[in-house]
Short mmCIF file of C-alpha atoms and ligand atoms in Angstrom, two decimals:
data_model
loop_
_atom_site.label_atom_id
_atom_site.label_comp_id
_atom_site.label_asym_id
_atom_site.label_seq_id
_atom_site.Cartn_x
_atom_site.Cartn_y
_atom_site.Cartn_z
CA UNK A 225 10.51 -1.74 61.85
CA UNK A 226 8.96 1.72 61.05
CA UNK A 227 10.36 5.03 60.95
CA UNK A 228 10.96 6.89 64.12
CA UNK A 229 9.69 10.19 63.02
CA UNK A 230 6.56 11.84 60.81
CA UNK A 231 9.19 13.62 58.59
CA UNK A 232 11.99 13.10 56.26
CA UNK A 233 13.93 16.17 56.72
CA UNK A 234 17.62 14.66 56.17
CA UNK A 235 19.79 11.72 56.72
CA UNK A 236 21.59 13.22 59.20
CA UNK A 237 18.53 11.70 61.80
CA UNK A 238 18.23 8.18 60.38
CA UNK A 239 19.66 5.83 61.63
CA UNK A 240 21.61 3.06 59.11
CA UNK A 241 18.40 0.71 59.74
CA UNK A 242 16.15 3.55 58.94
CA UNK A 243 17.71 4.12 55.61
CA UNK A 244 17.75 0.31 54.50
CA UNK A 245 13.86 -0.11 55.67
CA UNK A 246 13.54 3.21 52.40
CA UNK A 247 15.96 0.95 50.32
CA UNK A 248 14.23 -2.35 50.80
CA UNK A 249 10.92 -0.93 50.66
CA UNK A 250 12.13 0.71 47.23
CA UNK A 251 12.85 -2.59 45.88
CA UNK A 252 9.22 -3.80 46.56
CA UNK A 253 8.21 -0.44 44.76
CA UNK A 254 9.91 -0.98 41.89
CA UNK A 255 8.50 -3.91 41.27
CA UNK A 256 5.07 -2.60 41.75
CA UNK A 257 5.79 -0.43 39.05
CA UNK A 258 7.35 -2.81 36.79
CA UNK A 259 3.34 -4.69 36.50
CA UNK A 260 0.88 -3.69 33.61
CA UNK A 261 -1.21 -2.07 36.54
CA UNK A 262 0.85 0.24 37.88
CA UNK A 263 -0.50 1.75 41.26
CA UNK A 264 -1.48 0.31 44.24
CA UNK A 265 -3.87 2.02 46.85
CA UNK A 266 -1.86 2.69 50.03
CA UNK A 267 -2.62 5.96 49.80
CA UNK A 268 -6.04 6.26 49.06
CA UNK A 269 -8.17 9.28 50.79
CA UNK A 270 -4.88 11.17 51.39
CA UNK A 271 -3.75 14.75 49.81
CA UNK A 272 0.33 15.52 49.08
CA UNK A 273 1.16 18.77 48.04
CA UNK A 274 4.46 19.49 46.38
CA UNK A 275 5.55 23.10 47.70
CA UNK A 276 8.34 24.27 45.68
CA UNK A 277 9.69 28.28 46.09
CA UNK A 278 12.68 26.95 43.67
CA UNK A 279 12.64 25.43 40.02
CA UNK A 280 12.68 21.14 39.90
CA UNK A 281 12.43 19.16 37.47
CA UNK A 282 13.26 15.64 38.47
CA UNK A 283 12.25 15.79 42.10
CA UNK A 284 8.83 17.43 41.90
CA UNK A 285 7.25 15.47 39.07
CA UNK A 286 8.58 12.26 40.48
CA UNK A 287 7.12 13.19 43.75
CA UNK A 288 3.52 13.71 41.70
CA UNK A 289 4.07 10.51 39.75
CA UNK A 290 5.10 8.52 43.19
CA UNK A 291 2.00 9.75 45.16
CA UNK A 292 -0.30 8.62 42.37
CA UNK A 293 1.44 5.78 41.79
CA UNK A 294 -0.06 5.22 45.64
CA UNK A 295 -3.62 6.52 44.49
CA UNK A 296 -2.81 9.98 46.88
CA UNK A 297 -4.67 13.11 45.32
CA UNK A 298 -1.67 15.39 44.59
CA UNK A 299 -1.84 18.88 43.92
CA UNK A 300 1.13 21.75 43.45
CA UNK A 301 1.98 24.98 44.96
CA UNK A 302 4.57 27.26 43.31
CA UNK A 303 5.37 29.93 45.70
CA UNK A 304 5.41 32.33 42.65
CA UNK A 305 1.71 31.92 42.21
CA UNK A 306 1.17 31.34 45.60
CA UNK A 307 -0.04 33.82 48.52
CA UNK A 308 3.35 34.42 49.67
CA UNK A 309 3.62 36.94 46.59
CA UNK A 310 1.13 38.53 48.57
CA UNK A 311 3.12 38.57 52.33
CA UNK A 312 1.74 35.70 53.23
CA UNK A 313 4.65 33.73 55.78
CA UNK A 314 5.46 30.12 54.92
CA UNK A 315 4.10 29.05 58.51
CA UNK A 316 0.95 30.68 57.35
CA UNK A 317 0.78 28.74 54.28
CA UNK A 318 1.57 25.27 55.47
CA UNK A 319 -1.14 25.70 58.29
CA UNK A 320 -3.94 26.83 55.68
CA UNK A 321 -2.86 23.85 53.77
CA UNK A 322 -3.12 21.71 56.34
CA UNK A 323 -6.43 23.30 57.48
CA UNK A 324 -7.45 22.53 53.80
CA UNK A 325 -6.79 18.86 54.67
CA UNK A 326 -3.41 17.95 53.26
CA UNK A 327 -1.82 15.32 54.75
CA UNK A 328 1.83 15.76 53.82
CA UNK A 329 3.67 18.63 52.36
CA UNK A 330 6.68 17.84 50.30
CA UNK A 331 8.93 21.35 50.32
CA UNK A 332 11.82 22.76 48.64
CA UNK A 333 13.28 25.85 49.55
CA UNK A 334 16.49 28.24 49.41
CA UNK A 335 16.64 28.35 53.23
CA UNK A 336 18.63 25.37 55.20
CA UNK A 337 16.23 24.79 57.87
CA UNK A 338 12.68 25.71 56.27
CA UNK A 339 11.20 22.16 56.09
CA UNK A 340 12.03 21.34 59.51
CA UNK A 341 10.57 24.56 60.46
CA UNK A 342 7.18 23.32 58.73
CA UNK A 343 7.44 20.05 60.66
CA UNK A 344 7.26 21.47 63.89
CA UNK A 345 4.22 24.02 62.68
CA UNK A 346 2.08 21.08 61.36
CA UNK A 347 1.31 17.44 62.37
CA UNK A 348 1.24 16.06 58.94
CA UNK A 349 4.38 14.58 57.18
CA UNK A 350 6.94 17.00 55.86
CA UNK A 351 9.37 15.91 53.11
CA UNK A 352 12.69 17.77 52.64
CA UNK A 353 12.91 17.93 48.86
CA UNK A 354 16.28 19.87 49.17
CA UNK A 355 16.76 23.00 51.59
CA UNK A 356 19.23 25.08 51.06
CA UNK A 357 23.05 23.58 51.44
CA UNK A 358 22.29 21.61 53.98
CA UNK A 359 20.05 18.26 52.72
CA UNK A 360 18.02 16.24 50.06
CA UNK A 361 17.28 13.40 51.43
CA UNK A 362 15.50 11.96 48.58
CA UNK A 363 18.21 12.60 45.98
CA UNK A 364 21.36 10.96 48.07
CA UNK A 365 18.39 7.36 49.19
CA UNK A 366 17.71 7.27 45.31
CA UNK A 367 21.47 7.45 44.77
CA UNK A 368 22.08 4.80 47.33
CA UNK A 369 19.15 2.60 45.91
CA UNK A 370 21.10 2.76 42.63
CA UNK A 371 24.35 1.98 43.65
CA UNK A 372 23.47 -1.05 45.82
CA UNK A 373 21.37 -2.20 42.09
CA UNK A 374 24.65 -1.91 40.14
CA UNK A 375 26.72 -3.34 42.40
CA UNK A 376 25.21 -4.90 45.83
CA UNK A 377 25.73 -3.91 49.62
CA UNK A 378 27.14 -0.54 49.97
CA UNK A 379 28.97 -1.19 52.60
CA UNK A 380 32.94 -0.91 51.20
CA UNK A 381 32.01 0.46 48.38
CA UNK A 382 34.51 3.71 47.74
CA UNK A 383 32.42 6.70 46.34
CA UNK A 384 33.50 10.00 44.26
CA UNK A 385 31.66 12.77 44.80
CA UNK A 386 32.87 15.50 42.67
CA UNK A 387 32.28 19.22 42.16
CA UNK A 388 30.67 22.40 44.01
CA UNK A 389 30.75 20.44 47.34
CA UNK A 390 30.43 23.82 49.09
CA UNK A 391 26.77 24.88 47.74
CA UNK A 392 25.51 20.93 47.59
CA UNK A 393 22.93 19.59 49.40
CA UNK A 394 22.98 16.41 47.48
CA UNK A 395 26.61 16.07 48.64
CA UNK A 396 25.75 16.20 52.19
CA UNK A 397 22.98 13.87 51.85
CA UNK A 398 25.15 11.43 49.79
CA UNK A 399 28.07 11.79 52.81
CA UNK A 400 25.56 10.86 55.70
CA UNK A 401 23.64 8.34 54.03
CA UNK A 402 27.11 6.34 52.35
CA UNK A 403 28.70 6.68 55.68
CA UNK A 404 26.27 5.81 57.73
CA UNK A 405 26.01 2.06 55.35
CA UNK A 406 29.80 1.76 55.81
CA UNK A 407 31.09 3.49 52.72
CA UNK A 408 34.38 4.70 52.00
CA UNK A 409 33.24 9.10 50.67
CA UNK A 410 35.74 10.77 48.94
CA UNK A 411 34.83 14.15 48.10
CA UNK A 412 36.89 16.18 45.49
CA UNK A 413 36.70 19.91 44.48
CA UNK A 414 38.49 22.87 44.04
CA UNK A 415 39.92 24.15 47.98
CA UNK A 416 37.16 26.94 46.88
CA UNK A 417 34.38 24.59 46.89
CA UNK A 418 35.02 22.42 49.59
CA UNK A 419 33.42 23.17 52.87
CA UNK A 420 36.17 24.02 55.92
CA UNK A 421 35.99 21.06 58.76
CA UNK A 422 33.46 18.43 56.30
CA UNK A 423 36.41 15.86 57.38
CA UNK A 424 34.28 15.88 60.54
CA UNK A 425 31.58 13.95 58.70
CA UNK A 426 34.43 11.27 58.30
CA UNK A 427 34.44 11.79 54.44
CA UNK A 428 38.04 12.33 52.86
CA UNK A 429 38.64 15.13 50.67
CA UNK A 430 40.85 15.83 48.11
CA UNK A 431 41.62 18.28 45.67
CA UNK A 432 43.12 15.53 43.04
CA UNK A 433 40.49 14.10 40.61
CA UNK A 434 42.84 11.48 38.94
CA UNK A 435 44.59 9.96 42.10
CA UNK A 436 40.86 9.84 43.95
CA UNK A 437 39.09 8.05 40.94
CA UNK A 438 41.68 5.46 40.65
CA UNK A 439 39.81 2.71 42.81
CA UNK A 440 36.75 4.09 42.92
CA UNK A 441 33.15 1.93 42.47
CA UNK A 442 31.06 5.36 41.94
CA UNK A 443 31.96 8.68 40.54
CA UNK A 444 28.76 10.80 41.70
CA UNK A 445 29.26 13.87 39.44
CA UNK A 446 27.81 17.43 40.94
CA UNK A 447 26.50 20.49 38.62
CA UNK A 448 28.22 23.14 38.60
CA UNK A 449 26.19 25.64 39.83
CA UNK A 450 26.71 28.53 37.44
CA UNK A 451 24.40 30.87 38.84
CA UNK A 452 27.28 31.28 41.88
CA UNK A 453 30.31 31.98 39.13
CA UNK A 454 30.21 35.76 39.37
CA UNK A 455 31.44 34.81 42.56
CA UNK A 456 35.28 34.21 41.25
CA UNK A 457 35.17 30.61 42.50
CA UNK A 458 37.23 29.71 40.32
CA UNK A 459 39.62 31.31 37.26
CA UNK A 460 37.42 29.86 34.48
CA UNK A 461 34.99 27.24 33.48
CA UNK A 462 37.61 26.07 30.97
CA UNK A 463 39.95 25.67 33.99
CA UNK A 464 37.53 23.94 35.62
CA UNK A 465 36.56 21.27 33.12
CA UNK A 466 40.89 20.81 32.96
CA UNK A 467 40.50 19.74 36.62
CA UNK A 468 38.06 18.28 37.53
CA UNK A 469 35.49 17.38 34.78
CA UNK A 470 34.68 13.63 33.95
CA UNK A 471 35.61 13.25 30.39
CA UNK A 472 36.45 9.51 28.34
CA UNK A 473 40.40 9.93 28.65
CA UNK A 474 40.16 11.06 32.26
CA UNK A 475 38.06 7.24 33.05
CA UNK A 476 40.84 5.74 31.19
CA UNK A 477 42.41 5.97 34.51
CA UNK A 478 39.43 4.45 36.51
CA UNK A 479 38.16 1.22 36.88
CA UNK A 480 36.97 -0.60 34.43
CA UNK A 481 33.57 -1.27 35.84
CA UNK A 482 33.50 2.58 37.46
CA UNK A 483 29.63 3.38 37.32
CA UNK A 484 29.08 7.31 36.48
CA UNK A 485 26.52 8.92 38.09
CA UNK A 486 24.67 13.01 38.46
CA UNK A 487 21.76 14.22 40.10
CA UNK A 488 20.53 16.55 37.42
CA UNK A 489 20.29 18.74 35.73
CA UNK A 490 23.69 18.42 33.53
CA UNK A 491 26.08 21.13 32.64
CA UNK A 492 27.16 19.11 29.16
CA UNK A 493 31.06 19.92 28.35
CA UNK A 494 31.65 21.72 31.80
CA UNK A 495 31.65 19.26 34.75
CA UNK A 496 30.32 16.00 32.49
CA UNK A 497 31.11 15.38 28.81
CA UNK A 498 28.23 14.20 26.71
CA UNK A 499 30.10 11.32 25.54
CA UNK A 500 30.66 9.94 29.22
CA UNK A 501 26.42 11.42 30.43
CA UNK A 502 25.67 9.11 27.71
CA UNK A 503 27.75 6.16 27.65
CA UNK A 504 26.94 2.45 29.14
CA UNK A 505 28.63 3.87 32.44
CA UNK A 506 26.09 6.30 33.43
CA UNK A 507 23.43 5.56 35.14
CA UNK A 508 21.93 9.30 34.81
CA UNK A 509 18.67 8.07 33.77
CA UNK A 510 18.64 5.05 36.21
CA UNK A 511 19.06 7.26 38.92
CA UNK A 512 15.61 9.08 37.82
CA UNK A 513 13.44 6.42 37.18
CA UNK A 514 14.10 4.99 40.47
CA UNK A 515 13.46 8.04 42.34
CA UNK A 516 9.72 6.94 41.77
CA UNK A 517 10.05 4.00 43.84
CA UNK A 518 12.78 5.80 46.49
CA UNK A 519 9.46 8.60 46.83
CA UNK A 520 6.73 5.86 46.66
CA UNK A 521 8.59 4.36 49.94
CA UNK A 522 9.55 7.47 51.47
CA UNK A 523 5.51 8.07 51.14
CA UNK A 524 4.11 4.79 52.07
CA UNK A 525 6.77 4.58 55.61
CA UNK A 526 5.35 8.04 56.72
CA UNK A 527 1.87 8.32 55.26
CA UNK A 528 0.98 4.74 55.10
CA UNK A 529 -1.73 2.51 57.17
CA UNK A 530 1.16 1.65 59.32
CA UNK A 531 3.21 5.29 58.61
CA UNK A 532 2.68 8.39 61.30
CA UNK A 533 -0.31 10.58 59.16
N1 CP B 74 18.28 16.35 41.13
C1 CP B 74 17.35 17.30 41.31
O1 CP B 74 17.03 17.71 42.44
O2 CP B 74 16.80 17.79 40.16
P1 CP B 74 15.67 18.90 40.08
O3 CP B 74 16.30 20.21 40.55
O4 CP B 74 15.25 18.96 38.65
O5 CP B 74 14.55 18.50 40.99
#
């Protein structure tokens, strides 16, 4: 099996087989990177560019590391120093890239839509490293490839996802991708933060964080994303934490074996307390280090001998 299309743009298009052949592939990966010589040479003779016109920690260097983890030549365009200070569109710049010889373009940006924009300018690969609202792929297949490490097939397995579900594109990745393997999403928020008609997706939502984490397997734990508080979203951070922050005595009411997880980067003491981001429940860190292997498969399946460029 192989990947219908070039791109990873969002979970949305794969299909549930599509998704395991990442997670499976992952696995093999990981254990690539777990030998004294880490890298293999899939990717030998072929340039990846990271293109980022927003800050990233996580995703961008682990993007860098997977690519020469695969012996790719990697190289880094921050639209700050970039041309596109200068006027330059970003249709422009992914063609003179590509004219350059890149063979895949890896792209975050603040617009929903802008790397599936690129893939239709280019015919290299084009990897959605979070766009806007709408998707990041990359984020939800390395939370999948986590969960089904702690605690096997996802399928049945009843997820939390908590917090600003309105401005999250890890949430939407996270609802596709769990639904699509058969498991039970339950996103919870503020009515202010969730998104009107996201039942459609066939997640449930609910605005009560101690009835929803009752049974659940995985409380996925979303930043709040400050920078949108001038907005009035809602009364007060303090309020917020009082709701719907995952603190010790709130998990008292969870399952024992409830495995916390967060994309990054952490608001400590607002939606995650420090004692829970660094307790034997969270996987925070777990969730990074396999993002290596999530993006080494991601770039093998698309840029591979037997991958589309
Ligand atoms: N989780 C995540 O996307 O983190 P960065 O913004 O640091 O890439």
């Amino acid at each position: 099996m192989a990947l219908k299309s070039k791109d990873l743009l969002g979970l949305k298009e794969l299909s549930s087989g599509e998704i395991n052949l990442i997670l499976d592939t992952a696995e093999s990966m990981k254990e690539v990177l777990s030998r004294p010589m880490r890298t293999a040479p899939a990717l030998q003779g072929k340039i990846v560019t990271t293109l980022f016109y927003e800050p990233s920690t996580r995703t961008k260097n682990s993007f860098e590391t997977a690519a020469k983890m695969l012996s790719a030549s990697s190289s880094s365009i921050a639209a700050s120093t970039s041309s596109a200070v200068k006027g330059e569109t970003l249709i422009d710049t992914v063609k003179n890239l590509e004219a350059i010889g890149v063979n895949g373009i890896i792209v975050r940006h603040s617009m929903a839509g802008a790397p599936h924009l690129i893939a239709r300018n280019i015919s290299g690969s084009v990897i959605n490293a979070g766009d806007g609202f709408n998707e990041h792929p990359t984020q939800a297949l390395l939370d999948m490839f986590t969960m089904r490490e702690k605690k096997g097939p996802i399928k049945g397995k009843k997820v939390v996802i908590v917090g600003d579900i309105l401005h999250s594109r890890v949430a939407r990745s996270n609802a596709w991708g769990l639904l699509k393997l058969g498991a039970s999403v339950t996103l919870v928020g503020p009515p202010t933060l969730m998104p009107k008609g996201i039942e459609a997706t066939g997640a449930k939502v609910s605005y009560n964080l101690d009835e929803a984490i009752k049974d659940a397997d995985f409380v996925n734990v979303l930043r709040i994303q400050m920078e949108r508080q001038q907005k009035g979203l809602f009364p007060s951070l303090i309020e917020y934490t009082k709701l719907f922050g995952i603190t010790k005595e709130r998990l008292e009411k969870a399952r024992k074996d409830v495995v916390i997880m967060h994309p990054g980067p952490i608001n400590r003491g607002v939606e995650i307390s420090s004692d829970v981001a660094d307790s034997s429940r969270s996987v925070i860190l777990e969730q990074v280090t396999n993002g290596v292997a999530v993006r080494m498969a991601v770039l093998f399946l698309l840029m591979g001998s037997r991958g589309k460029n």
